[in-house]
Short mmCIF file of C-alpha atoms in Angstrom, two decimals:
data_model
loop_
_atom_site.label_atom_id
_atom_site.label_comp_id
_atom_site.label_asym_id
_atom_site.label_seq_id
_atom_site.Cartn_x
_atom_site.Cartn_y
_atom_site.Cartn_z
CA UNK J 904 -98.64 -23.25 116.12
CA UNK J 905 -96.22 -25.10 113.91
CA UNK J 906 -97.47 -23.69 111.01
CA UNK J 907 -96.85 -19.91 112.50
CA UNK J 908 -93.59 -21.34 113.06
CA UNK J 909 -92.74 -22.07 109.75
CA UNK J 910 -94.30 -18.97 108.44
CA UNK J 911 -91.71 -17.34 110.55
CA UNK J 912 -88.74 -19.57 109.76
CA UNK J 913 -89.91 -18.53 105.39
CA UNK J 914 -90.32 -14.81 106.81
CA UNK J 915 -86.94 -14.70 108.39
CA UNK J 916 -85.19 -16.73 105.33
CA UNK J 917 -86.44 -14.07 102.45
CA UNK J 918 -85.42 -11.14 105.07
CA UNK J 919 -81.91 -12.37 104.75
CA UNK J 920 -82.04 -13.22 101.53
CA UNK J 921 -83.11 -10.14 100.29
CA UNK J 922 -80.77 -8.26 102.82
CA UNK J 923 -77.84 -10.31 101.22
CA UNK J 924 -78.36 -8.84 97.59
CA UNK J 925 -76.55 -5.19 97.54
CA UNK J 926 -78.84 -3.02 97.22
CA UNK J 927 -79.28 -0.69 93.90
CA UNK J 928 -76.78 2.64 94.21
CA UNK J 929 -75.46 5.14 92.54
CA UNK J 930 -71.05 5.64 92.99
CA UNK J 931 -69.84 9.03 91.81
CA UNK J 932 -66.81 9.89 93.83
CA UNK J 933 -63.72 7.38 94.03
CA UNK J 934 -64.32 6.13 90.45
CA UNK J 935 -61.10 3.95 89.63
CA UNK J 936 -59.10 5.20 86.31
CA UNK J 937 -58.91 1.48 85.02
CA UNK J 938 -62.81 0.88 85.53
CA UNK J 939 -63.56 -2.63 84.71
CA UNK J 940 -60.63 -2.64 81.97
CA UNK J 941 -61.01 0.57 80.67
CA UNK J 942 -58.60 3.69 81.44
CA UNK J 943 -59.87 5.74 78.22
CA UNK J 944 -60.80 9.22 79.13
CA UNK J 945 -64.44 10.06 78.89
CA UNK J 946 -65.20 13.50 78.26
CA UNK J 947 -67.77 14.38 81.32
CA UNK J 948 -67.35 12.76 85.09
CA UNK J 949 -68.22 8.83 84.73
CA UNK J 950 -70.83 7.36 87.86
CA UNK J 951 -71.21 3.88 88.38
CA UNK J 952 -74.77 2.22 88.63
CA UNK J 953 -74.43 -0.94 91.04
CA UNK J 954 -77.08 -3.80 91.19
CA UNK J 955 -77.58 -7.12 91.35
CA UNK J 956 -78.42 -9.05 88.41
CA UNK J 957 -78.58 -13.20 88.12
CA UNK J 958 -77.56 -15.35 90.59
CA UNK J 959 -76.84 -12.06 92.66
CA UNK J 960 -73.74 -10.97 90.35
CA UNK J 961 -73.09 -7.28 91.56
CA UNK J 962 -72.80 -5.65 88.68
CA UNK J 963 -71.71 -2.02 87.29
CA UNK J 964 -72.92 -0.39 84.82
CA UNK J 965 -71.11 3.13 84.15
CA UNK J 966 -73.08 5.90 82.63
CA UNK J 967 -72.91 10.02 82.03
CA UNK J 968 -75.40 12.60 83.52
CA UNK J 969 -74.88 15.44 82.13
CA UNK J 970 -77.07 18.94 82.66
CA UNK J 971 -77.72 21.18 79.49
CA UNK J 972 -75.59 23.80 78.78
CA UNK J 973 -78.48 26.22 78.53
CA UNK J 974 -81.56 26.72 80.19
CA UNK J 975 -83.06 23.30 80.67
CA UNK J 976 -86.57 22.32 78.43
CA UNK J 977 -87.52 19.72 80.99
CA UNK J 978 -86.11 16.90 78.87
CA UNK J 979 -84.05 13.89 79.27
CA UNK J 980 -81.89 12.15 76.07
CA UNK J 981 -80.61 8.71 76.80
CA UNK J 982 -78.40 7.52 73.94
CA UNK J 983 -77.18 3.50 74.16
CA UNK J 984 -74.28 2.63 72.13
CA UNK J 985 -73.54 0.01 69.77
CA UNK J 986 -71.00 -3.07 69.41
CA UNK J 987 -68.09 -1.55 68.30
CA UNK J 988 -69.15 1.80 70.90
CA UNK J 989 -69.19 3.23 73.55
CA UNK J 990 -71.19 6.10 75.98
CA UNK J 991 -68.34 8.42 74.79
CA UNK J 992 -68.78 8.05 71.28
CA UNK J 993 -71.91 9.70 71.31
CA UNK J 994 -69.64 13.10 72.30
CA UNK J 995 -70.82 15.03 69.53
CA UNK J 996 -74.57 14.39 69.42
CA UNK J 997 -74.44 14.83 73.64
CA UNK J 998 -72.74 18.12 72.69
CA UNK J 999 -75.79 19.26 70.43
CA UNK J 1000 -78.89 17.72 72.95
CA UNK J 1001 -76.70 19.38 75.49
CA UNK J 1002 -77.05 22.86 73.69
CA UNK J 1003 -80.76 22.15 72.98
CA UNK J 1004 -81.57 22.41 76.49
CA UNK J 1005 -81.61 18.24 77.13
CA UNK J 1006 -80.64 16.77 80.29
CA UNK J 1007 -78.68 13.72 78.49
CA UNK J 1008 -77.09 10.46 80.08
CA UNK J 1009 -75.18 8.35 78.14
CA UNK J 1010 -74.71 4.74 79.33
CA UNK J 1011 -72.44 1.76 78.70
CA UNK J 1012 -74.05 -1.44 78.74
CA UNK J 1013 -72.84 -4.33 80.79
CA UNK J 1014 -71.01 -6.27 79.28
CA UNK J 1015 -68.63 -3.23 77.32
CA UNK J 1016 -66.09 -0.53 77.77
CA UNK J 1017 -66.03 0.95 81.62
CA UNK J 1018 -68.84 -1.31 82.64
CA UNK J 1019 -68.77 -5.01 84.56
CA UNK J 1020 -67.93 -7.91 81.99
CA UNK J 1021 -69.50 -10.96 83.49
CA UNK J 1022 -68.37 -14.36 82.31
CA UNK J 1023 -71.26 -16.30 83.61
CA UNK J 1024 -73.89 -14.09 82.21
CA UNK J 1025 -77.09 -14.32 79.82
CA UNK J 1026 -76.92 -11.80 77.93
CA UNK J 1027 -80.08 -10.98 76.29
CA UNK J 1028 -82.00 -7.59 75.16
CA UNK J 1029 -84.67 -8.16 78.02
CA UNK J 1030 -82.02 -8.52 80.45
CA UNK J 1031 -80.43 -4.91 78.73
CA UNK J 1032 -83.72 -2.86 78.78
CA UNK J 1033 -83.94 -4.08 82.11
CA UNK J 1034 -80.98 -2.87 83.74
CA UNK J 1035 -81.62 0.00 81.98
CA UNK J 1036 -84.59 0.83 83.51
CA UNK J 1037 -82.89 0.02 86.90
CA UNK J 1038 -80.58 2.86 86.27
CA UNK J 1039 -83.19 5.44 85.02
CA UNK J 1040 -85.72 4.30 87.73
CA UNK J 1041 -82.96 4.70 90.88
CA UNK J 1042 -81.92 8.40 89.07
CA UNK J 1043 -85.51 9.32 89.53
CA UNK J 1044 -86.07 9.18 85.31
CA UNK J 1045 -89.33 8.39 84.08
CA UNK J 1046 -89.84 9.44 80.95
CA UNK J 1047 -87.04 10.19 78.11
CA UNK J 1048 -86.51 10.23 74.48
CA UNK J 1049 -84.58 6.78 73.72
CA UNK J 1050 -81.84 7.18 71.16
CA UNK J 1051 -79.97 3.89 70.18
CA UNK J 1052 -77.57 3.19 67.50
CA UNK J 1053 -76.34 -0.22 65.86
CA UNK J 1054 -76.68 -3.29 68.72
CA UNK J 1055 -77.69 -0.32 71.13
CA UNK J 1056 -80.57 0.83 68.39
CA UNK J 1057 -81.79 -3.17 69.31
CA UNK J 1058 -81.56 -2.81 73.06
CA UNK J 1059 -83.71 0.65 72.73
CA UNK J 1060 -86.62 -1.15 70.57
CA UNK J 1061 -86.89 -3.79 73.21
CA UNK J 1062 -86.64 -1.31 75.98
CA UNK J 1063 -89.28 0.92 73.85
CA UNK J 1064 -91.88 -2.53 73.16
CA UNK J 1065 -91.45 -3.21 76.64
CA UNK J 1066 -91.61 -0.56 79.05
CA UNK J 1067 -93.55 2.29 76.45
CA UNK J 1068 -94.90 4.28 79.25
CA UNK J 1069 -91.44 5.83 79.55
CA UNK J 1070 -90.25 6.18 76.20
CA UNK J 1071 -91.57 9.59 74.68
CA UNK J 1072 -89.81 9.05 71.58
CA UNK J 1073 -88.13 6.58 70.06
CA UNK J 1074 -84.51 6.66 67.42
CA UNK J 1075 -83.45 4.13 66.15
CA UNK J 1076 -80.05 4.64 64.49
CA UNK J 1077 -78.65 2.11 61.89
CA UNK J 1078 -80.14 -0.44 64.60
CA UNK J 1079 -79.25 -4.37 64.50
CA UNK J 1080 -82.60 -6.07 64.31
CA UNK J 1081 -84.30 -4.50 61.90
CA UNK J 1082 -83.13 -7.79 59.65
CA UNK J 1083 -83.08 -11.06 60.75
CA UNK J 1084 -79.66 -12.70 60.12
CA UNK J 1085 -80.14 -16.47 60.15
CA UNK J 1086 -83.35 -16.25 59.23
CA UNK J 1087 -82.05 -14.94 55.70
CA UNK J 1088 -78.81 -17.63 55.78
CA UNK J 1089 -76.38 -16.45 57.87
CA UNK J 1090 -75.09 -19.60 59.32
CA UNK J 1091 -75.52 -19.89 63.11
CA UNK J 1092 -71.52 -20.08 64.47
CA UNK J 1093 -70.44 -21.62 67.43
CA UNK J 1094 -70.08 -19.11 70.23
CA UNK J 1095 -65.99 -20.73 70.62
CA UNK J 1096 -65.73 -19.55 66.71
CA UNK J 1097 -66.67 -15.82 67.20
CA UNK J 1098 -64.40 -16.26 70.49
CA UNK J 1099 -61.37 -16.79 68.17
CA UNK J 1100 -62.05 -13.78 66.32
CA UNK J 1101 -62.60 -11.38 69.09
CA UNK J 1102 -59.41 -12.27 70.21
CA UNK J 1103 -57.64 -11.28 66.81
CA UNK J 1104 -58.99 -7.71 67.19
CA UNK J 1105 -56.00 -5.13 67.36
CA UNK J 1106 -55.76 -1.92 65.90
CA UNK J 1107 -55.22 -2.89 62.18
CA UNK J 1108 -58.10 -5.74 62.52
CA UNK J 1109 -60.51 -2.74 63.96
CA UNK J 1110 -59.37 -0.15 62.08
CA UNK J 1111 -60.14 -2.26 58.79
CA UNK J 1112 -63.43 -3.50 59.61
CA UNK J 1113 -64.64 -0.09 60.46
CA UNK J 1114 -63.16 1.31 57.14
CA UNK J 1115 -65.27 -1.01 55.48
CA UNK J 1116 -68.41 -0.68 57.52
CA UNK J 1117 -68.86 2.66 59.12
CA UNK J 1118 -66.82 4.80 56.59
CA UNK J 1119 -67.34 2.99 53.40
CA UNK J 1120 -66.09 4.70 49.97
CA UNK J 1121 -64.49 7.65 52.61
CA UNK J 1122 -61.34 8.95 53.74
CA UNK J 1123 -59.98 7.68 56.92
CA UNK J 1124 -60.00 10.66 59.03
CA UNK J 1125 -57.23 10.80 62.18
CA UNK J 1126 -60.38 11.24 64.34
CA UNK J 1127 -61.87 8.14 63.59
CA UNK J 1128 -57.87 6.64 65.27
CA UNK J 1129 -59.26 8.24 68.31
CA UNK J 1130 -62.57 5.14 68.45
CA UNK J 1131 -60.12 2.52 67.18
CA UNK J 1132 -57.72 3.23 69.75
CA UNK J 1133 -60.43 3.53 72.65
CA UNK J 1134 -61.40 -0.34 72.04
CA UNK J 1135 -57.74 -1.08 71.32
CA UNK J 1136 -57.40 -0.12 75.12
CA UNK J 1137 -59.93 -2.92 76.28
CA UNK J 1138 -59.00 -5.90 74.09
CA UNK J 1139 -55.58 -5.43 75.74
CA UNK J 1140 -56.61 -4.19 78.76
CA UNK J 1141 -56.59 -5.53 82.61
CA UNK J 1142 -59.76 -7.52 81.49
CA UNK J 1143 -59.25 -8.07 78.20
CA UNK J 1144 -60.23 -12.30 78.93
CA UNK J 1145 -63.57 -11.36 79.82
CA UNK J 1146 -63.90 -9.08 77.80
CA UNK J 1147 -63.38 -11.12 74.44
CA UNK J 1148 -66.01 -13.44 76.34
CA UNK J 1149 -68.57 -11.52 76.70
CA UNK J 1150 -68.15 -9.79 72.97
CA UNK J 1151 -69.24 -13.29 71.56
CA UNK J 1152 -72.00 -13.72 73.57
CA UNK J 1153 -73.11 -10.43 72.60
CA UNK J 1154 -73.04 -11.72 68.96
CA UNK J 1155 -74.77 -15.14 69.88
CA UNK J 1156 -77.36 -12.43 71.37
CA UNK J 1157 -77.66 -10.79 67.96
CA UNK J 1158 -78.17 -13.77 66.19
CA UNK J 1159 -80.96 -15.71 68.26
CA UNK J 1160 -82.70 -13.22 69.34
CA UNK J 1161 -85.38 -10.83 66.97
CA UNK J 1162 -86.87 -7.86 67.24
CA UNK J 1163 -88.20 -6.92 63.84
CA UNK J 1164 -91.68 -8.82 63.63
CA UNK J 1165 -92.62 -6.43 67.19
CA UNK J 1166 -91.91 -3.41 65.56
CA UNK J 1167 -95.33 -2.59 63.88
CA UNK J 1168 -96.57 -2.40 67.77
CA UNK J 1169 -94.50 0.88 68.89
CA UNK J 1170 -96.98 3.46 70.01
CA UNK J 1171 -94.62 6.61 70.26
CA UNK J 1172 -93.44 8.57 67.56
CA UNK J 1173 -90.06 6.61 66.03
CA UNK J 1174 -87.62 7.70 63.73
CA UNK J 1175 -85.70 5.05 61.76
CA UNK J 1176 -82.18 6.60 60.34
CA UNK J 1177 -79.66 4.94 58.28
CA UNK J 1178 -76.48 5.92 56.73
CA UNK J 1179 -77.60 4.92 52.91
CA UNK J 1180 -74.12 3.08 52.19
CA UNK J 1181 -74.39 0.81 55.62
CA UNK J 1182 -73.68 -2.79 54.37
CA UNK J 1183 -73.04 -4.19 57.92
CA UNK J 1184 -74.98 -7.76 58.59
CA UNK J 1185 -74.29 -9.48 61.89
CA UNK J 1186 -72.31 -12.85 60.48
CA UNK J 1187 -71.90 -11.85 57.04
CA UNK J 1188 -68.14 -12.46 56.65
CA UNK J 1189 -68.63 -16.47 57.83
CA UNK J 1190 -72.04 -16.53 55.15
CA UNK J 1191 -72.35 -18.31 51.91
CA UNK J 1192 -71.54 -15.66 49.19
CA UNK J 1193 -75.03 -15.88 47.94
CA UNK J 1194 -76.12 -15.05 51.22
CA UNK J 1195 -73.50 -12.36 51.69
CA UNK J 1196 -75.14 -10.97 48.20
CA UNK J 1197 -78.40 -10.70 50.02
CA UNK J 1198 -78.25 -9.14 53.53
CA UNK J 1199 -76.92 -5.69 54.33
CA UNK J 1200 -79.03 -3.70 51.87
CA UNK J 1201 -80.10 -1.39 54.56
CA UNK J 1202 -81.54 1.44 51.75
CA UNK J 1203 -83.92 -1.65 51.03
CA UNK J 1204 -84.92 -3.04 53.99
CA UNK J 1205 -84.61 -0.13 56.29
CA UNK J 1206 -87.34 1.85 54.69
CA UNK J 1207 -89.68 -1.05 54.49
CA UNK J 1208 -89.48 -1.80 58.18
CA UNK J 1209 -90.18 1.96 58.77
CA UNK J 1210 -93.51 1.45 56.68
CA UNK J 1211 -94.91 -0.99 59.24
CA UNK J 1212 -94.72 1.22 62.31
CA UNK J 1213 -97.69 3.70 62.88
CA UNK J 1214 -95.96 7.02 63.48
CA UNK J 1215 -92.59 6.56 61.90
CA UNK J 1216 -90.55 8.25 59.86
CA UNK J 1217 -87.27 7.45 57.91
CA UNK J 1218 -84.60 9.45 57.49
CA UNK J 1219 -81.29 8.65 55.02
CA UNK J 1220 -78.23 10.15 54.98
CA UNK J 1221 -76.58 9.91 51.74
CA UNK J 1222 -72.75 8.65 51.10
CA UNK J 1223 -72.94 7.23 55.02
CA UNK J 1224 -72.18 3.78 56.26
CA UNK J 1225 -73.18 1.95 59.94
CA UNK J 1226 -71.93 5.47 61.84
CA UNK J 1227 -73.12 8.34 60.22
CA UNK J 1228 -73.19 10.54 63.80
CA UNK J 1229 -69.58 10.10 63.51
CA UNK J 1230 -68.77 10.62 59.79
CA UNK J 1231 -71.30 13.15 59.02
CA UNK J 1232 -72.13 14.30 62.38
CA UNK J 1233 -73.69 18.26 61.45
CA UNK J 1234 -76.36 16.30 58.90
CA UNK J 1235 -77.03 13.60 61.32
CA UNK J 1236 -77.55 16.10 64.70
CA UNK J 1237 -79.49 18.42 62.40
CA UNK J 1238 -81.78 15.12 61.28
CA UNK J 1239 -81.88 13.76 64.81
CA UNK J 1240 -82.96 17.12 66.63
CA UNK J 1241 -85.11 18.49 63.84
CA UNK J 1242 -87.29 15.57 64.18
CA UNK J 1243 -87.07 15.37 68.08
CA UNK J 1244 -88.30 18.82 68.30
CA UNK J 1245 -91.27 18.31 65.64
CA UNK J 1246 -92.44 15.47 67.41
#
């Protein structure tokens, strides 16, 4: 008897337990203008995707669902942003899958732009790919062709190695991970140090570093203002604290975690693309100068990564840096969908 009775006492304890987590929903009306520090305008209506993740945190994450603007082909595009990003940066390529016939959703990660920015979080790429798949799985998503650029190019391998059965095809665009930073020198910072330097980020601090990374050896265009000023927004925004935070734990992320050595084991068809110029390394400006000479060469090591995954192909567009959808975006949609479509 007093063991059924203590069955029951576990029984009832897990029932409110589990009753006490919110559950996993979808918000798309009453969407706040300043959503979790963000009040820049996204082109299409913004939903929220609420969960609980660690410790019970309810978390948002804020994403696009968008329906072609022809008649549908029965796909779905999910593009993941990078660092420096966010869901509405991927305007013009959304634009093109759009016209294609793609159901696309564009997502911001937790952690960035209109979505929750924990302070007591672990961020890591598993935890990424896995709220991910919470938000496809509770849209009724099963299968999708994964598009990820810079850190979001790093989330969509992990998501790819570790749920395959949903990813059709795989892009990986200018993707973090595909060199490993401190394993070729790049000193290993405290996360208080990269702290400091989020917190210097303002327009002329952004607008620099992205002249020199994404648009190397071009013209500053007044459209590229338009990015600059949409992170400008949440450094100085109504969470701009936790924001900082949670951009240097991101980079810790970067830095201990790898992806590179897993590669060789993607199934689907995967296209690696590069801008040829990109010289961006995660911890380069804090580096040695002999190990500043020695990482970034993405026209070397890019192609070579490619070569060790069955089913790949790479793709480089010439006189790019780290955001060639944005700087050359007709050469990189025509790259991007030609191969989508041929594969």
């Amino acid at each position: 008897m007093k063991v059924l009775q203590n069955i029951f006492v576990l029984a009832l304890q897990l029932v409110t337990f589990v009753s006490a987590i919110p559950s996993e929903t979808i918000i798309t009306k009453d969407i706040p203008f300043d959503l979790n520090g963000s009040n820049f305008t996204y082109q299409w209506p913004v939903s929220i995707y609420q969960f609980a993740s660690q410790n019970g945190q309810t978390l948002q994450m804020a994403f696009m669902d968008i329906k072609p603007t022809c008649a549908p082909n029965g796909e779905t595009a999910v593009f993941v942003h990078g660092k420096n990003f966010c869901s509405q940066t991927w305007n013009a390529t959304a634009i093109a899958f759009l016209e294609a016939g793609y159901r696309v959703i564009l997502v911001d990660q937790v952690g960035f732009c209109k979505s929750s920015k924990p302070t007591s979080y672990q961020f890591t790429f598993q935890g990424l790919s896995r709220n991910l798949l919470g938000l496809l799985t509770t849209i009724g998503v099963n299968d999708v062709t994964l598009i990820g650029h810079s850190f979001g190019g790093f989330t969509a391998a992990r998501f790819a190695l570790l749920y395959p059965w949903i990813v059709k095809k795989l892009v990986l665009s200018d993707a973090l991970g595909l060199e490993n930073y401190v394993g070729e020198g790049i000193p290993y910072p405290d996360t208080d140090y990269v702290l400091a330097t989020e917190r210097q980020n303002n327009y002329g601090a952004l607008r620099g570093y992205e002249q020199a990374n994404y648009y190397p050896g071009l013209p500053w265009l007044p459209s590229y203002d338009t990015w600059v000023n949409m992170l400008v927004v949440i450094y100085g925004g109504s969470m701009a604290k936790e924001y900082t935070w949670c951009q240097a734990l991101i980079t810790d992320t970067v830095l201990t975690e790898t992806v590179v050595y897993e590669l060789p084991t993607l199934k689907m068809p995967t296209l690696i693309l590069i801008g040829a110029n990109d010289p961006v390394a995660i911890g380069k400006a804090w580096a040695p100068a002999a190990v500043q000479a020695q990482v970034g060469h993405w026209s070397t090591f890019a192609p070579a990564v490619a070569a060790t995954i069955p089913n790949s192909t790479f793709v480089s567009i010439p006189g790019q840096g780290h955001a060639p959808q944005i700087s050359d975006t007709l050469v990189y949609n025509q790259e991007v969908l030609g191969w989508v479509t041929t594969h």
